Amino acid sequence: MDEVYHETVFFTGHVQGVGFRYATLQVAREFEVSGFAANLLDGRVQVEAEGEESEVRTFIEAVGERMHGFIRKTERKSGRKKPEYSGFMIK
C-alpha cells in the first residue's frame, strides 16, 4: 500500500476539560483525514492525522484556528508512512 502524509501534533495550554478533543473530531469531519485526538497525562492533547498532505495541513490549521484561545504552544512533526488509521476518533 502507498504511503500517506502523517502529522503528530501536540497542543499545549488549557486544552483538557474544554471540549478540545470533541472540537477536533468535529473539524476532522470536514476533511478527508484519519487519526485520533487523545489527552496526555502531562496536560497536552496529542493529535495524529494522516491523509493527503494538503488535507492534513489544512485540518491541523483549522483545529488551531477553532481552538486558538486555549492553545499556548503547538508542536508538529510530519512525514510519510503506511496508513494506520480508518476514520477519526477520540481516545
Short mmCIF file of C-alpha atoms in Angstrom, two decimals:
data_model
loop_
_atom_site.label_atom_id
_atom_site.label_comp_id
_atom_site.label_asym_id
_atom_site.label_seq_id
_atom_site.Cartn_x
_atom_site.Cartn_y
_atom_site.Cartn_z
CA MET A 1 0.00 0.00 0.00
CA ASP A 2 1.21 3.52 -0.74
CA GLU A 3 2.43 5.81 1.99
CA VAL A 4 0.37 8.78 3.18
CA TYR A 5 1.29 12.11 4.70
CA HIS A 6 1.19 11.98 8.51
CA GLU A 7 1.43 14.55 11.30
CA THR A 8 1.80 14.11 15.03
CA VAL A 9 0.76 17.31 16.79
CA PHE A 10 1.00 18.21 20.47
CA PHE A 11 -1.18 21.08 21.69
CA THR A 12 -0.19 22.70 25.00
CA GLY A 13 -2.23 25.19 27.01
CA HIS A 14 -5.67 24.95 28.58
CA VAL A 15 -6.56 22.10 26.23
CA GLN A 16 -8.09 19.49 28.55
CA GLY A 17 -11.57 19.73 30.03
CA VAL A 18 -12.69 22.32 27.46
CA GLY A 19 -14.03 20.09 24.67
CA PHE A 20 -10.79 20.22 22.67
CA ARG A 21 -10.90 16.59 21.50
CA TYR A 22 -14.58 16.83 20.58
CA ALA A 23 -13.96 20.05 18.62
CA THR A 24 -11.05 18.32 16.87
CA LEU A 25 -13.36 15.45 15.90
CA GLN A 26 -15.93 17.93 14.54
CA VAL A 27 -13.23 19.67 12.46
CA ALA A 28 -11.94 16.28 11.23
CA ARG A 29 -15.37 15.52 9.78
CA GLU A 30 -14.87 18.46 7.41
CA PHE A 31 -11.69 16.92 5.96
CA GLU A 32 -10.52 13.66 4.41
CA VAL A 33 -8.27 12.71 7.34
CA SER A 34 -7.91 9.71 9.63
CA GLY A 35 -6.38 9.50 13.09
CA PHE A 36 -7.22 10.44 16.66
CA ALA A 37 -7.14 13.06 19.41
CA ALA A 38 -6.09 11.99 22.92
CA ASN A 39 -5.47 13.62 26.28
CA LEU A 40 -1.99 13.03 27.66
CA LEU A 41 -1.10 12.71 31.34
CA ASP A 42 1.09 15.84 31.14
CA GLY A 43 -1.92 18.02 30.21
CA ARG A 44 -1.33 18.20 26.46
CA VAL A 45 -3.57 16.90 23.68
CA GLN A 46 -1.98 14.69 21.03
CA VAL A 47 -3.47 14.63 17.54
CA GLU A 48 -2.41 12.06 14.96
CA ALA A 49 -3.65 12.76 11.44
CA GLU A 50 -2.96 11.15 8.08
CA GLY A 51 -4.16 11.57 4.52
CA GLU A 52 -3.36 13.83 1.59
CA GLU A 53 -0.78 16.41 2.67
CA SER A 54 -2.94 19.43 1.87
CA GLU A 55 -5.92 17.94 3.76
CA VAL A 56 -3.87 17.14 6.86
CA ARG A 57 -2.13 20.51 6.95
CA THR A 58 -5.39 22.42 6.46
CA PHE A 59 -7.11 20.26 9.10
CA ILE A 60 -4.43 20.99 11.72
CA GLU A 61 -4.57 24.70 10.89
CA ALA A 62 -8.38 24.63 11.23
CA VAL A 63 -8.11 22.99 14.67
CA GLY A 64 -5.66 25.71 15.69
CA GLU A 65 -7.98 28.45 14.46
CA ARG A 66 -11.09 26.99 16.11
CA MET A 67 -9.37 26.41 19.47
CA HIS A 68 -6.81 29.25 19.40
CA GLY A 69 -7.99 30.72 22.71
CA PHE A 70 -6.96 27.54 24.53
CA ILE A 71 -3.63 26.83 22.81
CA ARG A 72 -0.37 28.22 24.13
CA LYS A 73 2.03 26.09 22.07
CA THR A 74 1.82 23.73 19.10
CA GLU A 75 4.49 21.16 18.21
CA ARG A 76 4.21 19.49 14.81
CA LYS A 77 6.13 16.54 13.38
CA SER A 78 5.42 15.29 9.88
CA GLY A 79 6.47 12.61 7.45
CA ARG A 80 5.18 9.81 5.25
CA LYS A 81 4.21 6.30 6.34
CA LYS A 82 1.86 3.45 5.60
CA PRO A 83 -1.77 4.26 6.52
CA GLU A 84 -2.51 3.25 10.10
CA TYR A 85 -5.99 4.62 10.85
CA SER A 86 -9.51 4.29 9.47
CA GLY A 87 -11.62 7.32 10.30
CA PHE A 88 -11.00 9.85 13.05
CA MET A 89 -11.71 9.14 16.72
CA ILE A 90 -11.33 10.44 20.24
CA LYS A 91 -9.17 8.35 22.55
#
